[in-house]
Short mmCIF file of N, CA and C in Angstrom, two decimals:
data_model
loop_
_atom_site.label_atom_id
_atom_site.label_comp_id
_atom_site.label_asym_id
_atom_site.label_seq_id
_atom_site.Cartn_x
_atom_site.Cartn_y
_atom_site.Cartn_z
N UNK A 1 -4.17 -0.39 -10.88
CA UNK A 1 -4.28 0.51 -11.99
C UNK A 1 -3.41 0.06 -13.15
N UNK A 2 -2.29 -0.54 -12.82
CA UNK A 2 -1.38 -1.02 -13.85
C UNK A 2 -2.09 -2.04 -14.75
N UNK A 3 -2.88 -2.91 -14.17
CA UNK A 3 -3.58 -3.93 -14.94
C UNK A 3 -4.58 -3.31 -15.91
N UNK A 4 -5.26 -2.24 -15.49
CA UNK A 4 -6.20 -1.59 -16.36
C UNK A 4 -5.52 -1.01 -17.60
N UNK A 5 -4.38 -0.38 -17.39
CA UNK A 5 -3.66 0.21 -18.53
C UNK A 5 -3.15 -0.88 -19.46
N UNK A 6 -2.75 -2.02 -18.92
CA UNK A 6 -2.23 -3.10 -19.74
C UNK A 6 -3.31 -3.77 -20.59
N UNK A 7 -4.57 -3.65 -20.18
CA UNK A 7 -5.65 -4.27 -20.94
C UNK A 7 -6.12 -3.40 -22.09
N UNK A 8 -5.68 -2.14 -22.11
CA UNK A 8 -6.10 -1.23 -23.16
C UNK A 8 -7.43 -0.56 -22.88
N UNK A 9 -7.97 -0.78 -21.70
CA UNK A 9 -9.23 -0.12 -21.34
C UNK A 9 -8.97 1.37 -21.13
N UNK A 10 -9.92 2.19 -21.55
CA UNK A 10 -9.78 3.62 -21.36
C UNK A 10 -10.31 4.00 -19.98
N UNK A 11 -9.51 4.71 -19.23
CA UNK A 11 -9.91 5.18 -17.91
C UNK A 11 -9.89 6.70 -17.96
N UNK A 12 -11.04 7.29 -17.76
CA UNK A 12 -11.12 8.76 -17.77
C UNK A 12 -10.85 9.28 -16.38
N UNK A 13 -10.26 10.47 -16.32
CA UNK A 13 -9.98 11.14 -15.04
C UNK A 13 -9.10 10.29 -14.13
N UNK A 14 -8.13 9.63 -14.69
CA UNK A 14 -7.24 8.75 -13.95
C UNK A 14 -6.55 9.47 -12.79
N UNK A 15 -6.22 10.74 -13.00
CA UNK A 15 -5.53 11.50 -11.96
C UNK A 15 -6.41 11.82 -10.76
N UNK A 16 -7.72 11.60 -10.88
CA UNK A 16 -8.63 11.84 -9.76
C UNK A 16 -8.75 10.65 -8.83
N UNK A 17 -8.20 9.50 -9.24
CA UNK A 17 -8.24 8.32 -8.38
C UNK A 17 -7.14 8.41 -7.32
N UNK A 18 -7.32 7.72 -6.23
CA UNK A 18 -6.30 7.63 -5.19
C UNK A 18 -5.46 6.39 -5.42
N UNK A 19 -4.30 6.35 -4.79
CA UNK A 19 -3.48 5.14 -4.84
C UNK A 19 -4.25 4.04 -4.10
N UNK A 20 -4.48 2.90 -4.74
CA UNK A 20 -5.18 1.82 -4.04
C UNK A 20 -4.27 1.22 -2.96
N UNK A 21 -4.78 1.17 -1.75
CA UNK A 21 -3.96 0.71 -0.62
C UNK A 21 -4.20 -0.79 -0.40
N UNK A 22 -3.33 -1.58 -1.00
CA UNK A 22 -3.41 -3.03 -0.81
C UNK A 22 -2.46 -3.42 0.32
N UNK A 23 -2.18 -4.68 0.47
CA UNK A 23 -1.32 -5.15 1.56
C UNK A 23 0.15 -4.84 1.34
N UNK A 24 0.55 -4.52 0.10
CA UNK A 24 1.96 -4.24 -0.18
C UNK A 24 2.35 -2.79 0.09
N UNK A 25 1.42 -1.85 -0.05
CA UNK A 25 1.75 -0.43 0.06
C UNK A 25 2.31 -0.09 1.45
N UNK A 26 1.66 -0.49 2.56
CA UNK A 26 2.25 -0.17 3.86
C UNK A 26 3.66 -0.77 4.02
N UNK A 27 3.86 -1.97 3.50
CA UNK A 27 5.18 -2.62 3.58
C UNK A 27 6.23 -1.78 2.88
N UNK A 28 5.93 -1.32 1.69
CA UNK A 28 6.89 -0.52 0.93
C UNK A 28 7.15 0.81 1.63
N UNK A 29 6.08 1.46 2.10
CA UNK A 29 6.25 2.75 2.78
C UNK A 29 7.06 2.59 4.06
N UNK A 30 6.87 1.48 4.76
CA UNK A 30 7.67 1.21 5.95
C UNK A 30 9.13 0.98 5.58
N UNK A 31 9.35 0.20 4.55
CA UNK A 31 10.71 -0.09 4.08
C UNK A 31 11.44 1.19 3.68
N UNK A 32 10.72 2.12 3.07
CA UNK A 32 11.32 3.39 2.62
C UNK A 32 11.46 4.41 3.76
N UNK A 33 10.96 4.07 4.96
CA UNK A 33 11.07 4.97 6.10
C UNK A 33 9.99 6.04 6.13
N UNK A 34 8.95 5.88 5.32
CA UNK A 34 7.87 6.86 5.27
C UNK A 34 6.85 6.57 6.37
N UNK A 35 6.56 5.30 6.60
CA UNK A 35 5.72 4.87 7.72
C UNK A 35 6.59 4.10 8.70
N UNK A 36 6.31 4.28 9.97
CA UNK A 36 7.03 3.52 10.99
C UNK A 36 6.02 2.76 11.82
N UNK A 37 6.21 1.45 11.90
CA UNK A 37 5.34 0.62 12.72
C UNK A 37 5.74 0.75 14.18
N UNK A 38 4.76 0.69 15.10
CA UNK A 38 5.15 0.62 16.51
C UNK A 38 5.67 -0.79 16.77
N UNK A 39 6.29 -0.99 17.91
CA UNK A 39 6.93 -2.28 18.20
C UNK A 39 5.96 -3.45 18.15
N UNK A 40 4.75 -3.26 18.68
CA UNK A 40 3.78 -4.34 18.69
C UNK A 40 3.37 -4.73 17.27
N UNK A 41 3.06 -3.76 16.44
CA UNK A 41 2.66 -4.04 15.06
C UNK A 41 3.82 -4.65 14.28
N UNK A 42 5.01 -4.12 14.48
CA UNK A 42 6.19 -4.66 13.81
C UNK A 42 6.38 -6.13 14.17
N UNK A 43 6.20 -6.46 15.44
CA UNK A 43 6.32 -7.85 15.90
C UNK A 43 5.25 -8.73 15.25
N UNK A 44 4.01 -8.25 15.18
CA UNK A 44 2.94 -9.03 14.57
C UNK A 44 3.23 -9.32 13.10
N UNK A 45 3.71 -8.30 12.39
CA UNK A 45 3.99 -8.48 10.97
C UNK A 45 5.17 -9.43 10.76
N UNK A 46 6.25 -9.22 11.50
CA UNK A 46 7.43 -10.07 11.34
C UNK A 46 7.17 -11.52 11.70
N UNK A 47 6.22 -11.75 12.62
CA UNK A 47 5.91 -13.12 13.05
C UNK A 47 4.66 -13.68 12.37
N UNK A 48 4.23 -13.04 11.31
CA UNK A 48 3.08 -13.49 10.51
C UNK A 48 1.83 -13.71 11.35
N UNK A 49 1.61 -12.82 12.32
CA UNK A 49 0.41 -12.87 13.14
C UNK A 49 -0.68 -12.08 12.41
N UNK A 50 -1.78 -12.74 12.16
CA UNK A 50 -2.86 -12.12 11.40
C UNK A 50 -3.49 -10.97 12.16
N UNK A 51 -3.69 -9.84 11.48
CA UNK A 51 -4.42 -8.71 12.05
C UNK A 51 -5.89 -8.92 11.72
N UNK A 52 -6.75 -8.86 12.72
CA UNK A 52 -8.18 -9.06 12.44
C UNK A 52 -8.71 -7.99 11.48
N UNK A 53 -9.61 -8.43 10.61
CA UNK A 53 -10.24 -7.52 9.66
C UNK A 53 -10.93 -6.39 10.41
N UNK A 54 -10.67 -5.18 9.95
CA UNK A 54 -11.23 -3.95 10.50
C UNK A 54 -10.75 -3.65 11.92
N UNK A 55 -9.70 -4.32 12.36
CA UNK A 55 -9.12 -4.01 13.67
C UNK A 55 -8.46 -2.64 13.60
N UNK A 56 -8.18 -2.07 14.75
CA UNK A 56 -7.53 -0.76 14.79
C UNK A 56 -6.24 -0.77 13.98
N UNK A 57 -5.42 -1.80 14.17
CA UNK A 57 -4.13 -1.88 13.49
C UNK A 57 -4.29 -1.95 11.97
N UNK A 58 -5.22 -2.79 11.52
CA UNK A 58 -5.41 -2.95 10.08
C UNK A 58 -5.94 -1.67 9.45
N UNK A 59 -6.91 -1.04 10.08
CA UNK A 59 -7.47 0.21 9.56
C UNK A 59 -6.43 1.32 9.63
N UNK A 60 -5.66 1.37 10.71
CA UNK A 60 -4.62 2.38 10.84
C UNK A 60 -3.56 2.24 9.76
N UNK A 61 -3.18 1.02 9.45
CA UNK A 61 -2.20 0.79 8.37
C UNK A 61 -2.71 1.34 7.05
N UNK A 62 -3.94 1.01 6.73
CA UNK A 62 -4.51 1.46 5.46
C UNK A 62 -4.70 2.97 5.43
N UNK A 63 -5.18 3.54 6.52
CA UNK A 63 -5.43 4.99 6.55
C UNK A 63 -4.13 5.79 6.50
N UNK A 64 -3.13 5.38 7.27
CA UNK A 64 -1.87 6.12 7.24
C UNK A 64 -1.18 5.97 5.90
N UNK A 65 -1.31 4.81 5.28
CA UNK A 65 -0.75 4.62 3.94
C UNK A 65 -1.45 5.51 2.93
N UNK A 66 -2.76 5.66 3.06
CA UNK A 66 -3.51 6.52 2.15
C UNK A 66 -3.10 7.98 2.33
N UNK A 67 -2.99 8.42 3.57
CA UNK A 67 -2.56 9.79 3.83
C UNK A 67 -1.15 10.01 3.28
N UNK A 68 -0.26 9.08 3.55
CA UNK A 68 1.13 9.21 3.09
C UNK A 68 1.22 9.27 1.57
N UNK A 69 0.51 8.39 0.88
CA UNK A 69 0.59 8.40 -0.59
C UNK A 69 -0.02 9.68 -1.15
N UNK A 70 -1.10 10.17 -0.54
CA UNK A 70 -1.68 11.43 -1.01
C UNK A 70 -0.71 12.59 -0.81
N UNK A 71 -0.03 12.62 0.32
CA UNK A 71 0.94 13.69 0.59
C UNK A 71 2.12 13.62 -0.39
N UNK A 72 2.57 12.42 -0.69
CA UNK A 72 3.66 12.26 -1.66
C UNK A 72 3.23 12.80 -3.03
N UNK A 73 2.03 12.43 -3.45
CA UNK A 73 1.53 12.90 -4.74
C UNK A 73 1.46 14.43 -4.77
N UNK A 74 0.94 15.01 -3.71
CA UNK A 74 0.81 16.47 -3.65
C UNK A 74 2.18 17.15 -3.62
N UNK A 75 3.07 16.66 -2.76
CA UNK A 75 4.36 17.31 -2.59
C UNK A 75 5.22 17.25 -3.85
N UNK A 76 5.19 16.11 -4.54
CA UNK A 76 6.06 15.94 -5.69
C UNK A 76 5.34 16.07 -7.04
N UNK A 77 4.04 16.35 -6.99
CA UNK A 77 3.29 16.51 -8.23
C UNK A 77 3.20 15.25 -9.06
N UNK A 78 3.16 14.12 -8.38
CA UNK A 78 3.09 12.82 -9.06
C UNK A 78 1.63 12.39 -9.12
N UNK A 79 1.11 12.03 -10.28
CA UNK A 79 -0.25 11.50 -10.32
C UNK A 79 -0.32 10.18 -9.55
N UNK A 80 -1.44 9.93 -8.87
CA UNK A 80 -1.56 8.70 -8.08
C UNK A 80 -1.26 7.42 -8.85
N UNK A 81 -1.69 7.33 -10.10
CA UNK A 81 -1.44 6.08 -10.84
C UNK A 81 0.05 5.87 -11.10
N UNK A 82 0.81 6.96 -11.22
CA UNK A 82 2.27 6.81 -11.40
C UNK A 82 2.93 6.39 -10.10
N UNK A 83 2.48 6.96 -8.97
CA UNK A 83 3.04 6.55 -7.68
C UNK A 83 2.70 5.09 -7.41
N UNK A 84 1.50 4.67 -7.76
CA UNK A 84 1.12 3.27 -7.60
C UNK A 84 2.07 2.37 -8.38
N UNK A 85 2.39 2.74 -9.60
CA UNK A 85 3.34 1.95 -10.41
C UNK A 85 4.71 1.89 -9.74
N UNK A 86 5.17 3.03 -9.23
CA UNK A 86 6.48 3.10 -8.58
C UNK A 86 6.50 2.18 -7.35
N UNK A 87 5.46 2.28 -6.52
CA UNK A 87 5.41 1.46 -5.30
C UNK A 87 5.24 -0.02 -5.62
N UNK A 88 4.48 -0.32 -6.67
CA UNK A 88 4.32 -1.72 -7.10
C UNK A 88 5.68 -2.30 -7.50
N UNK A 89 6.43 -1.57 -8.30
CA UNK A 89 7.74 -2.05 -8.73
C UNK A 89 8.69 -2.18 -7.55
N UNK A 90 8.62 -1.26 -6.61
CA UNK A 90 9.46 -1.33 -5.42
C UNK A 90 9.10 -2.55 -4.58
N UNK A 91 7.81 -2.88 -4.50
CA UNK A 91 7.39 -4.03 -3.70
C UNK A 91 7.97 -5.34 -4.25
N UNK A 92 8.20 -5.39 -5.55
CA UNK A 92 8.77 -6.60 -6.17
C UNK A 92 10.25 -6.76 -5.85
N UNK A 93 10.90 -5.66 -5.45
CA UNK A 93 12.32 -5.70 -5.10
C UNK A 93 12.54 -6.17 -3.66
N UNK A 94 11.50 -6.09 -2.84
CA UNK A 94 11.65 -6.39 -1.41
C UNK A 94 10.73 -7.55 -0.99
N UNK A 95 10.75 -8.60 -1.77
CA UNK A 95 9.88 -9.76 -1.51
C UNK A 95 10.20 -10.43 -0.18
N UNK A 96 11.44 -10.32 0.28
CA UNK A 96 11.82 -11.02 1.52
C UNK A 96 11.26 -10.35 2.77
N UNK A 97 10.79 -9.13 2.65
CA UNK A 97 10.23 -8.41 3.79
C UNK A 97 8.75 -8.77 3.89
N UNK A 98 8.30 -9.19 5.08
CA UNK A 98 6.89 -9.60 5.20
C UNK A 98 5.93 -8.41 5.16
N UNK A 99 4.73 -8.68 4.73
CA UNK A 99 3.66 -7.69 4.77
C UNK A 99 2.65 -8.13 5.82
N UNK A 100 1.76 -7.22 6.18
CA UNK A 100 0.76 -7.60 7.18
C UNK A 100 -0.21 -8.61 6.59
N UNK A 101 -0.79 -9.40 7.47
CA UNK A 101 -1.74 -10.43 7.06
C UNK A 101 -3.11 -10.09 7.65
N UNK A 102 -4.10 -10.04 6.79
CA UNK A 102 -5.49 -9.83 7.21
C UNK A 102 -6.38 -10.63 6.28
N UNK A 103 -7.24 -11.43 6.84
CA UNK A 103 -8.18 -12.20 6.05
C UNK A 103 -9.34 -11.27 5.70
N UNK A 104 -9.39 -10.86 4.42
CA UNK A 104 -10.39 -9.90 3.99
C UNK A 104 -10.58 -9.96 2.49
N UNK A 105 -11.67 -9.44 2.02
CA UNK A 105 -11.89 -9.27 0.59
C UNK A 105 -11.89 -7.79 0.24
N UNK A 106 -11.48 -6.95 1.19
CA UNK A 106 -11.49 -5.50 0.98
C UNK A 106 -10.44 -5.03 -0.01
N UNK A 107 -9.37 -5.81 -0.17
CA UNK A 107 -8.32 -5.42 -1.11
C UNK A 107 -7.54 -6.61 -1.57
#
């Protein structure tokens, strides 16, 4: 969403969009203590083991991140595009922490 605003394109009803769940969002939410990986998933991520596309783990990461970001927006009254900006900036601060790996074009 940040890229759209930087291009000067007009986006109507921006607050109706959800936070886009890319590969960085679960990492940031985990780092902040909002999401907790089980030991197996944590091991896979730390050891750069690829999660198969549409596997239970990959879908669960994306779904729980979506639920978590929606709850944050509701609880704190933050529009999704603002939370996306906040999480994007936070992800740049924690580059040394690995994110999950999935070979996909979904995000």
